[in-house]
Coordinates of C-alpha atoms in Angstrom, one line a residue:
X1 CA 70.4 104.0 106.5
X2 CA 70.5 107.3 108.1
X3 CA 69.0 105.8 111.5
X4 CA 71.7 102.8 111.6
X5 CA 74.1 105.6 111.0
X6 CA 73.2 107.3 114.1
X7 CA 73.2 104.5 116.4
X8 CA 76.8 103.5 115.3
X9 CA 77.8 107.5 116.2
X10 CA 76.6 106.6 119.7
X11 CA 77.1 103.2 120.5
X12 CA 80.7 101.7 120.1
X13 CA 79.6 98.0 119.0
X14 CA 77.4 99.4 116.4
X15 CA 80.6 100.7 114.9
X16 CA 81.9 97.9 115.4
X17 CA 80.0 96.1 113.3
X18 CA 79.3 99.0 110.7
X19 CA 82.8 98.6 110.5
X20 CA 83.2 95.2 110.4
X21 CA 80.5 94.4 107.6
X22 CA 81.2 97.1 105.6
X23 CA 84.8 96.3 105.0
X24 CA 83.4 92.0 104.7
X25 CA 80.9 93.6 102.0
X26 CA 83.5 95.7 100.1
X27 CA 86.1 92.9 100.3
X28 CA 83.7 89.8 99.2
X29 CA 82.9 91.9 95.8
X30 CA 86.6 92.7 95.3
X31 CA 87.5 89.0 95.4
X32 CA 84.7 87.8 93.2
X33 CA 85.7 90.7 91.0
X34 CA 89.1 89.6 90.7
X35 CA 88.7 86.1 90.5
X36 CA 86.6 86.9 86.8
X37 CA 88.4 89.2 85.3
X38 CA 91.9 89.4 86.8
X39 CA 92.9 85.9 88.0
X40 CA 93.8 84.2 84.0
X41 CA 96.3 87.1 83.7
X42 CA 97.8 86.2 87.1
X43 CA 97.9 82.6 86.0
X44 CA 99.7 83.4 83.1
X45 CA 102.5 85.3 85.0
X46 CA 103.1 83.6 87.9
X47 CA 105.1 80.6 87.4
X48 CA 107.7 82.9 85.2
X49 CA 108.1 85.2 88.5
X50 CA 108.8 82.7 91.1
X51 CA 111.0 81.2 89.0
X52 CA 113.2 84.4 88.8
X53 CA 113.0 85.9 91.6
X54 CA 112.6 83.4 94.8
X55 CA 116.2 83.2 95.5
X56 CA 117.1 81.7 98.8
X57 CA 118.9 84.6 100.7
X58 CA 122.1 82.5 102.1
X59 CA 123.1 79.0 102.4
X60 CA 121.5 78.4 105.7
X61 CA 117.9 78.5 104.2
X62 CA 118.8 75.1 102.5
X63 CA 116.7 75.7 99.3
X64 CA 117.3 75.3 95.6
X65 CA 117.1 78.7 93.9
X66 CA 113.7 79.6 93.0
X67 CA 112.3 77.0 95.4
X68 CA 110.4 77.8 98.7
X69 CA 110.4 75.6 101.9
X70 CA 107.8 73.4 102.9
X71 CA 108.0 75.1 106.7
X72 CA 107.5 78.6 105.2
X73 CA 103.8 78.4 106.6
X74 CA 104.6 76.1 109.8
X75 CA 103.9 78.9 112.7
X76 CA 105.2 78.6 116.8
X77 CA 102.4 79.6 118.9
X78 CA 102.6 81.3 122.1
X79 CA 100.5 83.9 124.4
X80 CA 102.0 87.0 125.8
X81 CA 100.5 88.2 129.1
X82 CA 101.0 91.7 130.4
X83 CA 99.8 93.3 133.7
X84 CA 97.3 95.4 131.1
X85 CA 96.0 92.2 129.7
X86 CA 97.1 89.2 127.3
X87 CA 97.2 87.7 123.7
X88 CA 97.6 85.0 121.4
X89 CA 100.4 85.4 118.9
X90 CA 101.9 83.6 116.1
X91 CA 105.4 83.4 115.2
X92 CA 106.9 82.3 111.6
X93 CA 110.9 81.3 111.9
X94 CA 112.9 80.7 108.6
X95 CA 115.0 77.7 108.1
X96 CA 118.1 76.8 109.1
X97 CA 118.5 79.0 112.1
X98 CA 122.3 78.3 113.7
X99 CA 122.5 78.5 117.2
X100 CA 123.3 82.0 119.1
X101 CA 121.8 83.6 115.7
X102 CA 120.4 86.9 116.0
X103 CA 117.9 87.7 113.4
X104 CA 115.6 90.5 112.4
X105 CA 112.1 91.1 113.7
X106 CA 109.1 91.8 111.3
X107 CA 106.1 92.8 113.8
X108 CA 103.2 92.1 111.3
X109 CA 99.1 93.4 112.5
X110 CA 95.9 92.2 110.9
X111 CA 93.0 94.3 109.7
X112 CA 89.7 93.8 111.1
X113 CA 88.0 90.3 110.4
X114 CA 91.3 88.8 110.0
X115 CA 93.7 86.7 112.0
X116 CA 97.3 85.9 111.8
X117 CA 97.0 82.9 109.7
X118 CA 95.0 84.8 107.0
X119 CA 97.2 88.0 107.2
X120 CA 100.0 85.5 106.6
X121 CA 98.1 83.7 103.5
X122 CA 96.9 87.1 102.4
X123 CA 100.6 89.0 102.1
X124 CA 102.6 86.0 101.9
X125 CA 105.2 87.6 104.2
X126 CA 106.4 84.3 105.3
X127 CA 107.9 83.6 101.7
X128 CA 110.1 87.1 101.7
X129 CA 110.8 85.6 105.1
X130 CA 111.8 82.5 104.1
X131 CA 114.5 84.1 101.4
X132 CA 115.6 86.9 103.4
X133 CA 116.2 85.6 106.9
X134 CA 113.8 87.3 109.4
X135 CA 111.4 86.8 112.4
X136 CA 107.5 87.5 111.6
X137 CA 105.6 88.2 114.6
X138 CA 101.6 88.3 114.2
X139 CA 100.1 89.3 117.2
X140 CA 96.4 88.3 117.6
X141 CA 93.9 90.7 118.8
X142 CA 91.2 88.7 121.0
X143 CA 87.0 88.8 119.4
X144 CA 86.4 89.2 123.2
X145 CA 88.0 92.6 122.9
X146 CA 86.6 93.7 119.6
X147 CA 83.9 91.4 117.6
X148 CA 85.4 92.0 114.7
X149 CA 88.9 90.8 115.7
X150 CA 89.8 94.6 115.5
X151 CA 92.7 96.6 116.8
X152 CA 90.9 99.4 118.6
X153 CA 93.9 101.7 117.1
X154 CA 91.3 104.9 118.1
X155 CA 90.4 104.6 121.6
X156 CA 93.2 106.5 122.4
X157 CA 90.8 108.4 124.9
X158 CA 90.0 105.2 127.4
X159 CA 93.3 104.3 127.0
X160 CA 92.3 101.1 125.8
X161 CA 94.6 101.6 122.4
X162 CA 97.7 102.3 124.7
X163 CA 97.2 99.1 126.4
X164 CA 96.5 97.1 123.2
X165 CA 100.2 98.5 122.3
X166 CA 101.6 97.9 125.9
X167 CA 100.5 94.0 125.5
X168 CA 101.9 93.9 121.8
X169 CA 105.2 95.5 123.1
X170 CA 104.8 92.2 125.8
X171 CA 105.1 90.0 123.2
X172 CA 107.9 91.7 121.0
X173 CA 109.7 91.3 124.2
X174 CA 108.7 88.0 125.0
X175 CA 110.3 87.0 121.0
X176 CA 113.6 88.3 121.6
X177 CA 114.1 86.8 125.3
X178 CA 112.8 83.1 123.5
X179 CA 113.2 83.6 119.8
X180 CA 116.8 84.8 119.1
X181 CA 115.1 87.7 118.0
X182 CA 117.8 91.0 117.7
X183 CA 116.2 93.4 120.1
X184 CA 118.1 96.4 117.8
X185 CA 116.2 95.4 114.9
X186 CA 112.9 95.3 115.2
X187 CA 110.3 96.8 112.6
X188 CA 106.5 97.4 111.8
X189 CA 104.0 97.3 109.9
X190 CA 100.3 96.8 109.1
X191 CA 96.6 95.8 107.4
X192 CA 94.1 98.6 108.2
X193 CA 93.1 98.7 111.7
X194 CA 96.4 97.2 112.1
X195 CA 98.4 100.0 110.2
X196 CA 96.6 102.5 113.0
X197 CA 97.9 100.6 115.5
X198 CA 101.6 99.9 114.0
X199 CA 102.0 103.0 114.1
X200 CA 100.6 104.6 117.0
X201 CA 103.1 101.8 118.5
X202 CA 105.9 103.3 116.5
X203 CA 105.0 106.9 118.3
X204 CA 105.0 105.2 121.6
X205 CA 108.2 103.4 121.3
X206 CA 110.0 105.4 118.6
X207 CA 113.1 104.4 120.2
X208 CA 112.7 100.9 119.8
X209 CA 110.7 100.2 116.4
X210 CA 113.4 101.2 113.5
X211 CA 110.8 101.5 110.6
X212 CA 107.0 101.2 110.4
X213 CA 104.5 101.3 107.2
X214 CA 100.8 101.6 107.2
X215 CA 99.1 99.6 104.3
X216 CA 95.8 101.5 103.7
X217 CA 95.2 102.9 107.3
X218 CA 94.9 105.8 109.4
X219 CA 97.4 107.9 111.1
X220 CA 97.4 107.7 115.0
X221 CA 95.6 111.2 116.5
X222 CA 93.6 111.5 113.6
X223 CA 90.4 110.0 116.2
X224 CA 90.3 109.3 119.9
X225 CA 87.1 107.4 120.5
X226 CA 84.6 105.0 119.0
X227 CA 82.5 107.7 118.0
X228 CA 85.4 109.8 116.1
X229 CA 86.6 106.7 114.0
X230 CA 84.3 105.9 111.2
X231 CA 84.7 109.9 110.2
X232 CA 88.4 109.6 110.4
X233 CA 88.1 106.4 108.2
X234 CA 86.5 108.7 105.3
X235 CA 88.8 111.3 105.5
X236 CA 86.8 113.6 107.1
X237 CA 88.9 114.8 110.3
X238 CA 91.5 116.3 110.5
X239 CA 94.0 116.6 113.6
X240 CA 96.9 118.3 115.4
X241 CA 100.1 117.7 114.7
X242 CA 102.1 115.1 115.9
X243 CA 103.8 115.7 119.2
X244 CA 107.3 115.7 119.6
X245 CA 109.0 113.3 122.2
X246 CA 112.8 112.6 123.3
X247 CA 113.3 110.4 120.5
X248 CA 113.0 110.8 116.5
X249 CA 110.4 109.0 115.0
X250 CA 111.3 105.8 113.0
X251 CA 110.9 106.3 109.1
X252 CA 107.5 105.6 107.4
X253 CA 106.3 103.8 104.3
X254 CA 102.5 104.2 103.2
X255 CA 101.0 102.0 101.0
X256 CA 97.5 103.0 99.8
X257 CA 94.8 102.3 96.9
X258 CA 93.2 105.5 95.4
X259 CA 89.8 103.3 94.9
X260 CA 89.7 102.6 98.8
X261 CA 86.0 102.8 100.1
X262 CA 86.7 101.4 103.5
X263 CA 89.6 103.5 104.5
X264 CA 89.4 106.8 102.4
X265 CA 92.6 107.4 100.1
X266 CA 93.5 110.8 101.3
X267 CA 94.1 109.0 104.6
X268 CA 97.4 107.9 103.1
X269 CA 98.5 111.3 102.4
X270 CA 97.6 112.7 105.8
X271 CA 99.8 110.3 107.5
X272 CA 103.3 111.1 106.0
X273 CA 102.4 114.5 105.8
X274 CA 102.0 114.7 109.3
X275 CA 105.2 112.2 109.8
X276 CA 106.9 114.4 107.8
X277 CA 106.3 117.7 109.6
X278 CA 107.0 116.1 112.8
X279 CA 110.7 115.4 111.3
X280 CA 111.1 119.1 109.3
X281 CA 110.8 116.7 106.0
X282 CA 109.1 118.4 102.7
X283 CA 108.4 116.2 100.3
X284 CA 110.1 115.2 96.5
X285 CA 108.9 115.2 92.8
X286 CA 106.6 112.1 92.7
X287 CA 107.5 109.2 90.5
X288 CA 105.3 106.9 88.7
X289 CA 106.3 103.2 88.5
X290 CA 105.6 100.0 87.4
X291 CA 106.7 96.3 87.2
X292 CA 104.8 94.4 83.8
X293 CA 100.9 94.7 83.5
X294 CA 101.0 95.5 87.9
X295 CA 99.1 98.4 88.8
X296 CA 101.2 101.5 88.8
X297 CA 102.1 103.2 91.9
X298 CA 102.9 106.9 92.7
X299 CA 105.4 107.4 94.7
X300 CA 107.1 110.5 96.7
X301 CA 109.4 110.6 99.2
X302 CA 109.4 113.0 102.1
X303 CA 112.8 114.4 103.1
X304 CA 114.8 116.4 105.7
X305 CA 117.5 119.3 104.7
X306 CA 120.1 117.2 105.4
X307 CA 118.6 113.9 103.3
X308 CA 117.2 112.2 106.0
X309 CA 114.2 109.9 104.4
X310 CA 111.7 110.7 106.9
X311 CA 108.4 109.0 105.1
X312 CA 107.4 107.6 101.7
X313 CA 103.8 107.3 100.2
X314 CA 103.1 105.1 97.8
X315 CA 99.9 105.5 95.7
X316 CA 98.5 102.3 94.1
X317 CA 96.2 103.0 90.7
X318 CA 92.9 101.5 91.4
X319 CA 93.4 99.4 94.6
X320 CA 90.6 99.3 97.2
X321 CA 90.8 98.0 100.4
X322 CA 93.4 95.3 99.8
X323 CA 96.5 94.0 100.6
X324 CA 98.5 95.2 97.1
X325 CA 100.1 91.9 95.3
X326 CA 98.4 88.9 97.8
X327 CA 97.6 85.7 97.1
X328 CA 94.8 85.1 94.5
X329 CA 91.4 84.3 95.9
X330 CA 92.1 85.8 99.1
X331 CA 90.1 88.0 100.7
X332 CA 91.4 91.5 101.7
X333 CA 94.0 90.9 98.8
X334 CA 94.6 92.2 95.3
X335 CA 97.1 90.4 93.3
X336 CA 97.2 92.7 90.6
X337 CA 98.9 95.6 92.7
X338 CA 102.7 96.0 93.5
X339 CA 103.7 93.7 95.7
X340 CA 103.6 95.0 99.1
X341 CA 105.3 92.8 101.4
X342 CA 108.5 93.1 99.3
X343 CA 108.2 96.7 99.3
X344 CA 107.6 96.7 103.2
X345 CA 110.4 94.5 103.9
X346 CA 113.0 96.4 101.5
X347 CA 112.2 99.8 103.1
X348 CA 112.7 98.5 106.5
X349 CA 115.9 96.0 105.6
X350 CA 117.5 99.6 104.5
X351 CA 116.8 101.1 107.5
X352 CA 118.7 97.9 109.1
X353 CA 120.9 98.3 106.3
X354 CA 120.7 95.1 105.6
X355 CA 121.2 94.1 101.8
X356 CA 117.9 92.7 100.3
X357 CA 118.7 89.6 98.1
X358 CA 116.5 90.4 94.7
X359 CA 118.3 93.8 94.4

């Protein structure tokens, strides 16, 4: 073991796959795990909560209460090309869109191993979509560029992570010129590898992306090469602070399990602390919470003198490396945890201060 751990130091696709079959390993044992011991329970509650709380979000979605459309999984397809390179993308629309409609856009990056269709099955953002009235956009990272269908969210050095966020800017652009997306209300967020990259996108662009969470990744900076990124994935690096551009940094909402062995939980921490500084925020008294039998969640908000919300971390009891309330029997995904893609999408809609229909 201490050999193979040497070679992946010094060769990028043995990280890669370190990388890559570590976090298959971990994840294949958490779903078997879960489908044991945790699935009955989630059985048992289910039908009661969709019942209660999948109300459509206006009349245009078409829906009887508590039922969701057929076309909440139908996807549009497309392929942005940049002059730094191009990707396959997939697009979720909700019902019932009238023409000249402008509507919210949800930017949405998988973890390693993943694609957009399991990222969508896994967080079942296209529901919360479906009842709240916004864009998804899950952009595709290309095997040919990583083997384990990674965002390289660390090569900041080559410059090979600012193009991979040039070419997702492409198609964010590409969505709102063909999409009736509203280019003044766009938002981020992220699985893993794709939380890295969500938000070094939101530093890049802070001026355009109005809100951006991380679920169970690591902050941009933190590493800057292959060789710097398994370390920063264990919690082991630290780095400078985050530098200061023309343009405040959008608010951010961390979602991460204390029980993570892929991406290490103090990872979490390290990210809104550093957002935080950045903004002159300190943080709050942290608050437990807890819907029913759900894993509890510690949460502490991160504010500036004035009240400005400049970050939020939320804590998950007990979640590994998992997207927190997914689908059962997927992999990456952990039903038992808060449900993250409501969170995610009720953070953001109050940056839009947009009203969110459950509340």
């Amino acid at each position: 073991m201490p050999r193979r751990s040497k070679k992946t130091l010094l060769w990028p696709r043995g990280l890669q796959r370190r990388i890559g079959s570590l976090t298959r390993t971990v994840m294949r044992a958490s779903a078997k795990a879960l489908a044991r011991s945790l699935q009955p329970a989630a059985k048992k509650r289910t039908p009661v909560k969709r019942r209660n709380t999948a109300q459509p979000a206006s009349p245009a979605a078409r829906t009887r209460p508590g039922v969701v459309p057929a076309s909440v999984e139908r996807f549009t397809r497309g392929t942005a090309t940049t002059t730094l390179g191009s990707r396959h993308y997939r697009l979720y629309r909700p019902p019932g869109i009238r023409s000249g409609e402008r509507l919210p856009l949800l930017v949405l990056l998988h973890g390693c191993g993943q694609d957009a269709a399991a990222l969508a099955t896994c967080s079942r953002m296209n529901r919360v979509a479906a009842r709240e009235r916004f864009l998804v956009l899950y952009p595709e990272q290309d095997r040919l560029h990583n083997a384990h269908a990674c965002w390289n969210w660390y090569d900041t050095r080559s410059g090979r992570a600012q193009a991979e966020a040039a070419i997702i800017d492409g198609a964010v652009d590409l969505v709102c010129r063909r999409a009736q997306a509203d280019p003044s209300r766009i938002v981020l967020a992220g699985l893993s590898a794709g939380a890295g990259m969500a938000a070094l996108l939101a530093t890049l662009r802070p001026d355009r992306y109005r809100a951006v969470a991380m679920h169970s990744g690591v902050a941009p900076g933190v590493a800057n090469s292959t060789a710097t990124a398994l370390a920063a994935m264990r919690g082991g690096r630290a780095a400078p602070g985050l530098a200061r551009t023309g343009s405040p940094l959008p608010p951010l909402l961390v979602i991460h399990g204390t029980a993570d062995p892929v991406v290490a939980a103090r990872n979490g921490r390290a990210a809104v602390e550093r957002w935080a500084a950045r903004a002159g925020a300190t943080p709050g008294a942290p608050r437990t919470v807890q819907r029913g039998s759900r894993r509890p969640a510690r949460v502490t908000e991160f504010r500036t003198g004035d009240g400005q919300l400049a970050a939020t971390l939320c804590e998950v009891e007990g979640l590994g490396h998992a997207w927190s309330g997914g689908a059962t029997g997927q992999a990456y995904s952990d039903p038992t945890g808060p449900d993250a893609s409501r969170l995610i999408w009720r953070f953001c809609a109050k940056r839009l201060a947009i009203r969110v229909g459950d509340e």
